[in-house]
Short mmCIF file of C-alpha atoms and ligand atoms in Angstrom, two decimals:
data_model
loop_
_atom_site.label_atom_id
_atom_site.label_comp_id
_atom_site.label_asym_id
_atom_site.label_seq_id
_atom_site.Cartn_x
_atom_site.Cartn_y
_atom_site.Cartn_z
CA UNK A 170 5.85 13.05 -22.62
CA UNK A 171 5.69 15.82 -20.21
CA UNK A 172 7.88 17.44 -17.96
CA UNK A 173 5.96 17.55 -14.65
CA UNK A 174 6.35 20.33 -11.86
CA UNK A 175 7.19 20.13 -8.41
CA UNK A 176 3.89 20.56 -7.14
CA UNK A 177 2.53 17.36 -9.63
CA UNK A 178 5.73 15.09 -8.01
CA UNK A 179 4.87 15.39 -4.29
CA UNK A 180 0.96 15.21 -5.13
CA UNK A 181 1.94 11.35 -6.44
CA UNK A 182 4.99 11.25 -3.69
CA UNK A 183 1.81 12.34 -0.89
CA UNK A 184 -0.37 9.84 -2.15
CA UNK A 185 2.04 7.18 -0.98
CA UNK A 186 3.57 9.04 2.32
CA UNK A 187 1.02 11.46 3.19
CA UNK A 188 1.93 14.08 5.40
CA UNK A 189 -0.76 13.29 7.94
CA UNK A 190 0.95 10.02 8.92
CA UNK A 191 4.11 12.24 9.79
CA UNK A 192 4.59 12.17 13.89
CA UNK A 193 3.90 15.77 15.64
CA UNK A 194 6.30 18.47 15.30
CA UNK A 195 8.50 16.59 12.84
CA UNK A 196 9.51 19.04 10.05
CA UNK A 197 8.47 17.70 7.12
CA UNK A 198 7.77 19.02 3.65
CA UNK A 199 9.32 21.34 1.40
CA UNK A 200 12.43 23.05 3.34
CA UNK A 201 14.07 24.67 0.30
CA UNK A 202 13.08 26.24 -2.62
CA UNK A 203 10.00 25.94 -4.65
CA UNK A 204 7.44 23.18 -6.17
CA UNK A 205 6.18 25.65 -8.67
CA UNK A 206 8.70 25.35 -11.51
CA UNK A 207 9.38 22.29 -14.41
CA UNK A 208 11.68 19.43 -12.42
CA UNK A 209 12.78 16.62 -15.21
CA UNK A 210 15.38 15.56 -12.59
CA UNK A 211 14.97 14.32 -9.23
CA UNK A 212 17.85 13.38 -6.55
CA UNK A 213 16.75 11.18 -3.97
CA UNK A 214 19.08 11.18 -0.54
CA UNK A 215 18.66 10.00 3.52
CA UNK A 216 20.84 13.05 4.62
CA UNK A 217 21.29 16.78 2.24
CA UNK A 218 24.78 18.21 2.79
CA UNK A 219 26.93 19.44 0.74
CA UNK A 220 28.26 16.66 -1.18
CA UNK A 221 24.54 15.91 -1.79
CA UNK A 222 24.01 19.39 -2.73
CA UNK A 223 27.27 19.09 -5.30
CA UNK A 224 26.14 15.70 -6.99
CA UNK A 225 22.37 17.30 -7.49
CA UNK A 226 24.06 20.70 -9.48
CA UNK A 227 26.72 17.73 -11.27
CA UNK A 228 23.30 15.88 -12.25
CA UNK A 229 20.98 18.25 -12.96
CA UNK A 230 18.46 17.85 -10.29
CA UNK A 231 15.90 20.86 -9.79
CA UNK A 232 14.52 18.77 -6.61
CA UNK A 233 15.84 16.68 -3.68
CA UNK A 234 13.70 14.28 -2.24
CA UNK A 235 15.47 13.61 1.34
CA UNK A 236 14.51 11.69 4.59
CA UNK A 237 16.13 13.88 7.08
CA UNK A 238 14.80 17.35 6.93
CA UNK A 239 17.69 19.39 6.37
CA UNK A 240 16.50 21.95 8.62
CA UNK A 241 15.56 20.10 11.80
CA UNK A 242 15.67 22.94 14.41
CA UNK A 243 14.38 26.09 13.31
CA UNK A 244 17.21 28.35 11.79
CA UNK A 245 17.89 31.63 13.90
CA UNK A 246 19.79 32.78 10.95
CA UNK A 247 21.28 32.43 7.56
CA UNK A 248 24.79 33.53 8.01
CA UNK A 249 26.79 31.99 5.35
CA UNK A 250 29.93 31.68 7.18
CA UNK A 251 28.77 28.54 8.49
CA UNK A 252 28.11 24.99 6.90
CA UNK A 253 24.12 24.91 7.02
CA UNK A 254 24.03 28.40 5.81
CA UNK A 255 26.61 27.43 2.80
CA UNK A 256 24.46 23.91 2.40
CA UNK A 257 21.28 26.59 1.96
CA UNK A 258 22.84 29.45 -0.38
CA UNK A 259 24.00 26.74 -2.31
CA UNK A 260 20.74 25.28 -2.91
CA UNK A 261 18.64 28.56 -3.38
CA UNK A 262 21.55 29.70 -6.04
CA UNK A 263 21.46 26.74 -7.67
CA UNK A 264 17.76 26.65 -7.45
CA UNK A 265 17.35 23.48 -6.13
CA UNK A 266 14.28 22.65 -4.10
CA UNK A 267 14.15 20.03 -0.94
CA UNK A 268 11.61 18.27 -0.03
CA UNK A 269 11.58 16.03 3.29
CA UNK A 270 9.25 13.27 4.13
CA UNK A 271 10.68 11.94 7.51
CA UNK A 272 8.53 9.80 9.76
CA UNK A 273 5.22 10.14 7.23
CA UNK A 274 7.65 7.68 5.05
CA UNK A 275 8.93 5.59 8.32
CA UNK A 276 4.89 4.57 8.84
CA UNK A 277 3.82 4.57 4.91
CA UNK A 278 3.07 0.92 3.54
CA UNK A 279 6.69 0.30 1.55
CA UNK A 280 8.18 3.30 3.50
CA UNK A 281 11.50 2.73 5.38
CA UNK A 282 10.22 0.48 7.63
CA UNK A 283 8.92 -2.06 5.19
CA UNK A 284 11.64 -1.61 3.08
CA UNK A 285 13.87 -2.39 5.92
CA UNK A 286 11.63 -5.69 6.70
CA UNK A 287 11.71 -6.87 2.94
CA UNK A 288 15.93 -6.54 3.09
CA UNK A 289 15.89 -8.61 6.23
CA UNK A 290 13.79 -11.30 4.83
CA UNK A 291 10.77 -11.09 7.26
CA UNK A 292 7.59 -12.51 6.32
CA UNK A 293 3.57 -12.14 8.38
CA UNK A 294 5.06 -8.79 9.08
CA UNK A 295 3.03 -6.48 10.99
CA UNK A 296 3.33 -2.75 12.48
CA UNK A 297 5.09 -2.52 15.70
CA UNK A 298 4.26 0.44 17.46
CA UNK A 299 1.14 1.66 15.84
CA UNK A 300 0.30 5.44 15.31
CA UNK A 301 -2.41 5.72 12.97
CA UNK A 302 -5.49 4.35 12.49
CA UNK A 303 -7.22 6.04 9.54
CA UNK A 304 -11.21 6.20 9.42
CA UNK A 305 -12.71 5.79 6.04
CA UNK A 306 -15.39 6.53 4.01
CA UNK A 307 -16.97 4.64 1.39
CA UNK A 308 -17.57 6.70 -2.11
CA UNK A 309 -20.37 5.48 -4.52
CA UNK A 310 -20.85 7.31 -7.95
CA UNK A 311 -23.19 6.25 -10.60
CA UNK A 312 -21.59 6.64 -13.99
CA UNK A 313 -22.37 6.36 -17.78
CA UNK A 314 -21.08 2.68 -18.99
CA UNK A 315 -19.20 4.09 -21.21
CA UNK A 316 -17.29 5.92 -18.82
CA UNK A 317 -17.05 2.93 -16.37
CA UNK A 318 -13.25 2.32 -16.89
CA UNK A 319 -12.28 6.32 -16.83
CA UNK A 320 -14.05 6.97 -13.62
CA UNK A 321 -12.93 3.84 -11.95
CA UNK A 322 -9.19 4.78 -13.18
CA UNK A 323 -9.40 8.16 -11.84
CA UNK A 324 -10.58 6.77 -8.00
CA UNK A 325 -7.86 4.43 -8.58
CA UNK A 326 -5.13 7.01 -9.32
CA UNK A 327 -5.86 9.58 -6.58
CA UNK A 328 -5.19 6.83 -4.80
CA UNK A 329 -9.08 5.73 -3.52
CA UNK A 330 -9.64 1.49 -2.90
CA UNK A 331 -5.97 1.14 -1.45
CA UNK A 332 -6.45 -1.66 0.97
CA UNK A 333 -3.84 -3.22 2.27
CA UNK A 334 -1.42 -4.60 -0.02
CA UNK A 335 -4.08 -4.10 -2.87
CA UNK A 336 -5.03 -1.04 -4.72
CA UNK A 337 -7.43 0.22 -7.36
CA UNK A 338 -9.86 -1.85 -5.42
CA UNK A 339 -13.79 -1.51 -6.70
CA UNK A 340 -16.88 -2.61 -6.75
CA UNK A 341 -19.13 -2.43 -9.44
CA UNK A 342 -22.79 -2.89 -10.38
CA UNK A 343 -25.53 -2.17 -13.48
CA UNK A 344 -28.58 -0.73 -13.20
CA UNK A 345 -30.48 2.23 -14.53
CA UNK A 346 -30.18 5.83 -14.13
CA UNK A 347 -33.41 8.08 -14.80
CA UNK A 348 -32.76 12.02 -14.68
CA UNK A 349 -34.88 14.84 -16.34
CA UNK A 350 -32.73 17.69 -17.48
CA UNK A 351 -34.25 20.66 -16.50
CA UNK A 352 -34.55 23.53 -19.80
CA UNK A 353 -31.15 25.30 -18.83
CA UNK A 354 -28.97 22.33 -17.62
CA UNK A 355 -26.72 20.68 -20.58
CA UNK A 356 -26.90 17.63 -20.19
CA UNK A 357 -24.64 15.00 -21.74
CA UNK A 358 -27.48 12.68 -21.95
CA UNK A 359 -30.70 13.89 -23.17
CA UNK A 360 -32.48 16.69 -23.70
CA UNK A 361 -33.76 19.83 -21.65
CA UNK A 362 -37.65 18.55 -20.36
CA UNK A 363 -37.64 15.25 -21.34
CA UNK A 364 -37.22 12.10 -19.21
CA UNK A 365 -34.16 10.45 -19.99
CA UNK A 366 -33.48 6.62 -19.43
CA UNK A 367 -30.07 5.12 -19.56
CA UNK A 368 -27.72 2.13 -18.19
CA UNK A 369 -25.05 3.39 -15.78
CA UNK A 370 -23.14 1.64 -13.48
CA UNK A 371 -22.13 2.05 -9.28
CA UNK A 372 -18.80 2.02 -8.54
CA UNK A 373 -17.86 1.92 -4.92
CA UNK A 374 -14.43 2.49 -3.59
CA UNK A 375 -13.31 2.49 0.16
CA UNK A 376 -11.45 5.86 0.90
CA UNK A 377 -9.68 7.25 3.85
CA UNK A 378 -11.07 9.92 5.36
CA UNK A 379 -8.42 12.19 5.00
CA UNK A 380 -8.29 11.95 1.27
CA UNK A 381 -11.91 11.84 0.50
CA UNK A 382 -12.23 15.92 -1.17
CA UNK A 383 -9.15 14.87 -3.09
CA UNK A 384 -10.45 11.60 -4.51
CA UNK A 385 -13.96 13.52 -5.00
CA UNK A 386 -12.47 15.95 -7.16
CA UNK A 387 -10.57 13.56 -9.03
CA UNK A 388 -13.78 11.29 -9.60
CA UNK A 389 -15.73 15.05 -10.58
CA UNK A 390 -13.16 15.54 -13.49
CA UNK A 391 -13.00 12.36 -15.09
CA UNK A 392 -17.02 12.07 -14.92
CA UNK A 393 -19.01 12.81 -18.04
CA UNK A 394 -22.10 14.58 -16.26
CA UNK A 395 -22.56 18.29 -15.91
CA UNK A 396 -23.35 16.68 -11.93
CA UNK A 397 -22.41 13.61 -11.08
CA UNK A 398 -24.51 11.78 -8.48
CA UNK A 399 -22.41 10.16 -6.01
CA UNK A 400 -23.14 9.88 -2.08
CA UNK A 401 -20.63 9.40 0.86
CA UNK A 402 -20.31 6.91 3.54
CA UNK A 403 -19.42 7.19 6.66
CA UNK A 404 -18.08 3.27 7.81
CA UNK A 405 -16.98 1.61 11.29
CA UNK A 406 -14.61 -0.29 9.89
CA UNK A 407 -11.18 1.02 10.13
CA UNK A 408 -7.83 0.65 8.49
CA UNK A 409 -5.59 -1.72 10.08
CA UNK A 410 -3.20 0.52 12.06
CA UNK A 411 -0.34 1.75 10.59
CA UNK A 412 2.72 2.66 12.84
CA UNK A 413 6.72 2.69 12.85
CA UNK A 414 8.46 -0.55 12.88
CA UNK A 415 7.43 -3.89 11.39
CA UNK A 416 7.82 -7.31 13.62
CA UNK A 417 7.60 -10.64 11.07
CA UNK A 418 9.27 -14.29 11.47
CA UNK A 419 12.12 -14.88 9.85
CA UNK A 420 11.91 -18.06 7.17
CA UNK A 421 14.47 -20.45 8.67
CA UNK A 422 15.22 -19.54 12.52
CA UNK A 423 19.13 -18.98 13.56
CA UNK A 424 20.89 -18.21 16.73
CA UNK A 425 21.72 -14.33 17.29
CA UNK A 426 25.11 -14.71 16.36
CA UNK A 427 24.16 -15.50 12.65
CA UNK A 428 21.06 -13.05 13.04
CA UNK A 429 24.33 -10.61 13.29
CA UNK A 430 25.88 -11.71 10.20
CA UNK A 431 22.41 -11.83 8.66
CA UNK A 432 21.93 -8.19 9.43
CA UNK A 433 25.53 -6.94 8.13
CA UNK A 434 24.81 -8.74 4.62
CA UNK A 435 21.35 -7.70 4.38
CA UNK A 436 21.67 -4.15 4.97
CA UNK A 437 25.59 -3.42 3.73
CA UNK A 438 26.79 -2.51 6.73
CA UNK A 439 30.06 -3.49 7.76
CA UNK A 440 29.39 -3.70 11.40
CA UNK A 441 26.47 -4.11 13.88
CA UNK A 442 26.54 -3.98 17.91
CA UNK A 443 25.33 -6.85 19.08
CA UNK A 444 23.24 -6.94 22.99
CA UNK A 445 23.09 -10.66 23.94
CA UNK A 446 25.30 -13.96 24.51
CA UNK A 447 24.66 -14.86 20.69
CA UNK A 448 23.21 -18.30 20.99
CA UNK A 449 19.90 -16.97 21.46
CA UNK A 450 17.26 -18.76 18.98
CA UNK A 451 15.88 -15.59 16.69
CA UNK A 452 12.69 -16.79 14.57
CA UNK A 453 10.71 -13.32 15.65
CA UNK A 454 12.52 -10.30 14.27
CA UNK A 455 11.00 -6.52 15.08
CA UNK A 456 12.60 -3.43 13.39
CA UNK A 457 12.94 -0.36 13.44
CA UNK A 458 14.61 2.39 11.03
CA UNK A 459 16.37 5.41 12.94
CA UNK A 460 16.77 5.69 16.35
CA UNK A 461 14.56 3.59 18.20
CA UNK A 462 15.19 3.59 21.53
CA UNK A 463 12.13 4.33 23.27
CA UNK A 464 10.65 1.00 22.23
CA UNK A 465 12.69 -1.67 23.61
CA UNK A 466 9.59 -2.48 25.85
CA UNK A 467 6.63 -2.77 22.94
CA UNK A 468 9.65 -5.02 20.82
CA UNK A 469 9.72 -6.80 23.91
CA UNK A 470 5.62 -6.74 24.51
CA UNK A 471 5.07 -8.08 20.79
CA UNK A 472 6.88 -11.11 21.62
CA UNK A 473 10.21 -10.73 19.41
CA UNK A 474 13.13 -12.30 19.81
CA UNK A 475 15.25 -9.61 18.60
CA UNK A 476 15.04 -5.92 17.99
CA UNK A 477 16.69 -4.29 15.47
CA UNK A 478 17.52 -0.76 15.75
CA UNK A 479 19.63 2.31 15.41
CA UNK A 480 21.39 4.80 18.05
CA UNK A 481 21.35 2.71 20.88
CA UNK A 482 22.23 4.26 24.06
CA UNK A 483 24.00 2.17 26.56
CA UNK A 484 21.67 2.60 29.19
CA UNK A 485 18.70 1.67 27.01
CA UNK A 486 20.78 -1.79 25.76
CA UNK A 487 21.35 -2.24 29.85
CA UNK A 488 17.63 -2.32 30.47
CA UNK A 489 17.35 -4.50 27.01
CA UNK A 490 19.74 -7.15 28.74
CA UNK A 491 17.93 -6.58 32.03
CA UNK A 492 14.59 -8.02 30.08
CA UNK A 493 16.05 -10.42 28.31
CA UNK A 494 15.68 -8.40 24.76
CA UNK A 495 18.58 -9.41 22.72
CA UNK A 496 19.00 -6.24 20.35
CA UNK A 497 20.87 -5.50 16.75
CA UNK A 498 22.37 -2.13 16.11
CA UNK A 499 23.64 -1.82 12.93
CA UNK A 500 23.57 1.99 12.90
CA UNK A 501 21.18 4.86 11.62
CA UNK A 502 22.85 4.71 8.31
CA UNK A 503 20.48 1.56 7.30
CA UNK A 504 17.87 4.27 6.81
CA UNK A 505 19.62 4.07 3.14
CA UNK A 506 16.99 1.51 1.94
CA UNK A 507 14.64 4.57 1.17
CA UNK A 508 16.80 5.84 -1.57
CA UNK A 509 16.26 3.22 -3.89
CA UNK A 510 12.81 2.37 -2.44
CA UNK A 511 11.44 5.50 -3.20
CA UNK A 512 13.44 5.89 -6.62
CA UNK A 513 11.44 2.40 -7.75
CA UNK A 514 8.61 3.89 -6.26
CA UNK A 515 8.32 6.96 -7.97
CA UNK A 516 9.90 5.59 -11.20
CA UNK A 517 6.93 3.03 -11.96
CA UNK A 518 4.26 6.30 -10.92
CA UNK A 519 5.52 8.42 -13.40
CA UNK A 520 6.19 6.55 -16.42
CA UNK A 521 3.83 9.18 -18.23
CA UNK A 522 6.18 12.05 -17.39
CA UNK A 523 9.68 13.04 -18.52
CA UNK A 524 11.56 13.43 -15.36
CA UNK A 525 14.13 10.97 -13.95
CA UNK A 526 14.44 9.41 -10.25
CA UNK A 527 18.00 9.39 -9.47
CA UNK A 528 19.75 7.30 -6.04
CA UNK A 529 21.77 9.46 -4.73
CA UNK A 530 25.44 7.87 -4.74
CA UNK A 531 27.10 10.26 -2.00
CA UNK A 532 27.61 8.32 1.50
CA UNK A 533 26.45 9.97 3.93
CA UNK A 534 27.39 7.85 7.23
CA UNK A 535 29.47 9.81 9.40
CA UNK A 536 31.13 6.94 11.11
CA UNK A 537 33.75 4.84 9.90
CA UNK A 538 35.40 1.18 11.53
CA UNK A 539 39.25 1.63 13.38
ZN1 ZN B 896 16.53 8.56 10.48
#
């Protein structure tokens, strides 16, 4: 097996969490460091400091996959008489890189958001505040029989026919291709001035926009032909939307005060605040990972009967009460959920390289119960 480098990671990490679904101006990407080197060990974290920084040196981790960008505000300087520039000599002498997919991984399809729905036992989910709707393309290539399954793996694997909950999605058909090589060309079927005959098939694959050179390059390697005929498609259809937050129904419905409890077990938190009397009926749940105060009003718009949520500001749970929006807060810290989401994740996309996901084990919540 091969050890894979940095840059051949995040190409399979950006093919689940692109960087284009990342909100504007959020930092995201790599912060530290470099891609271009071997990485057989990868620490995954919600927060770098320098515990984190300690455990990836103790485990041998060339590169931290984080959800908070470590540097959120651009640095005025590196002094190293103070903790972030310690945190940062630390990781450049170590040569450690970090790498920080933020809200691109809060709207990805089994990002934080879904993970956060899947630990709370919501079903029908659907995005709650939606921020990208991605146009697509349809991609047909005609292809050689024999080379049916290759082709069709490679659209597959740079991540073309994702719809949904589905992937490596495809349609094919038979027919016949009929091609005269010209004298110079070298063909791989057939000879130069002679028409050539043979059975190929059409595979189609629905792409998004965004990733259509990618997938096209991908298809152009794993094709037998010195030129692969292929056209693109423009489509009207779109993507469903994707967003932050999920809203879904919970199986059995329960009154707010054993939503709370709910909550607590679910996400290993010791602790939630609670905005509401308690006997409130919850059957509709929305979420969302992180600080989500601006959207008490689209929770409340979507029809849930709860909102759960970090950071709550009192003002913002005042105007929740003044709607009649019960909410959950069971802190920022739930954000967690990503570390061994994208560990599984990454784990069952790499199985042909030698490098190791690792959960980070350092707790990073700042707060603690009195
Ligand atoms: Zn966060």
């Amino acid at each position: 097996m091969k050890i894979p480098n940095g840059q051949q990671i995040i190409e399979e990490f950006e093919k689940w969490s692109p960087k284009y679904l990342a909100m504007e101006g959020d930092p995201i990407g790599l912060h530290v460091g470099t891609l271009n080197k071997k990485v057989e060990r990868v620490l995954v974290t919600l927060d770098v400091d320098e515990a984190v920084a300690d455990e990836a040196i103790e485990k041998g981790a060339g590169l931290i996959i984080a959800h908070h960008p470590p540097i959120f505000r651009p640095l005025k300087n590196l002094q190293t008489d103070f903790p972030q520039g310690q945190l940062m000599e630390k990781l450049i002498k170590n040569d450690i890189a970090v790498y920080a997919a933020h809200t691109n991984l809060d709207v990805a399809w089994g990002g934080v958001n879904d993970l956060l729905a899947d630990a709370l036992g919501l079903n029908d989910t659907e995005v709650l505040v939606k921020t990208y709707e991605a146009e697509l393309v349809k991609v047909a290539v005609f292809v050689p029989e024999s080379h049916e399954g290759q082709v069709r793996k490679a659209f597959g694997d740079a991540g073309a026919g994702a719809i949904g909950d589905y992937d490596f999605c495809s349609y094919t058909l038979s027919g016949t291709g009929r091609f005269r090589p010209n004298a110079s060309a070298d063909p791989y079927i057939g000879e130069g001035g002679k028409m050539e005959e043979t059975a190929e098939s059409k595979i189609e694959v629905v792409v998004r926009k965004a990733e259509k050179d990618r997938v096209i390059r991908a298809m152009i390697a794993a094709h037998p032909y010195e030129e692969p005929a292929y056209d693109v498609f423009t489509l009207e259809n779109k993507e469903l939307p994707m967003g932050l937050g999920r809203i879904g129904r919970l199986k059995d419905e329960m009154t707010l005060d054993e939503f709370a409890e709910h909550v607590k077990k679910s996400l290993g938190v010791p602790f939630a605040r609670v905005v509401g009397t308690g006997k409130e009926t919850i059957k509709k749940v929305a979420v969302l990972g992180g600080d989500g105060n601006k959207y008490i009003q689209q929770a409340k718009r979507a029809g849930a009967d709860v909102y759960v949520t970090g950071d709550l500001y009192f003002h913002v749970a005042q105007d929740a009460q003044a709607i009649g929006l019960p909410v959950i807060d069971p802190g920022h810290h739930v954000e967690k959920v990503m570390i061994q989401g994208v560990v599984n994740h990454m784990t069952e996309k790499s199985s042909n390289w030698q490098c190791e996901f690792l959960p980070s084990e350092v707790n990073t919540e700042p707060f603690r119960i009195k």
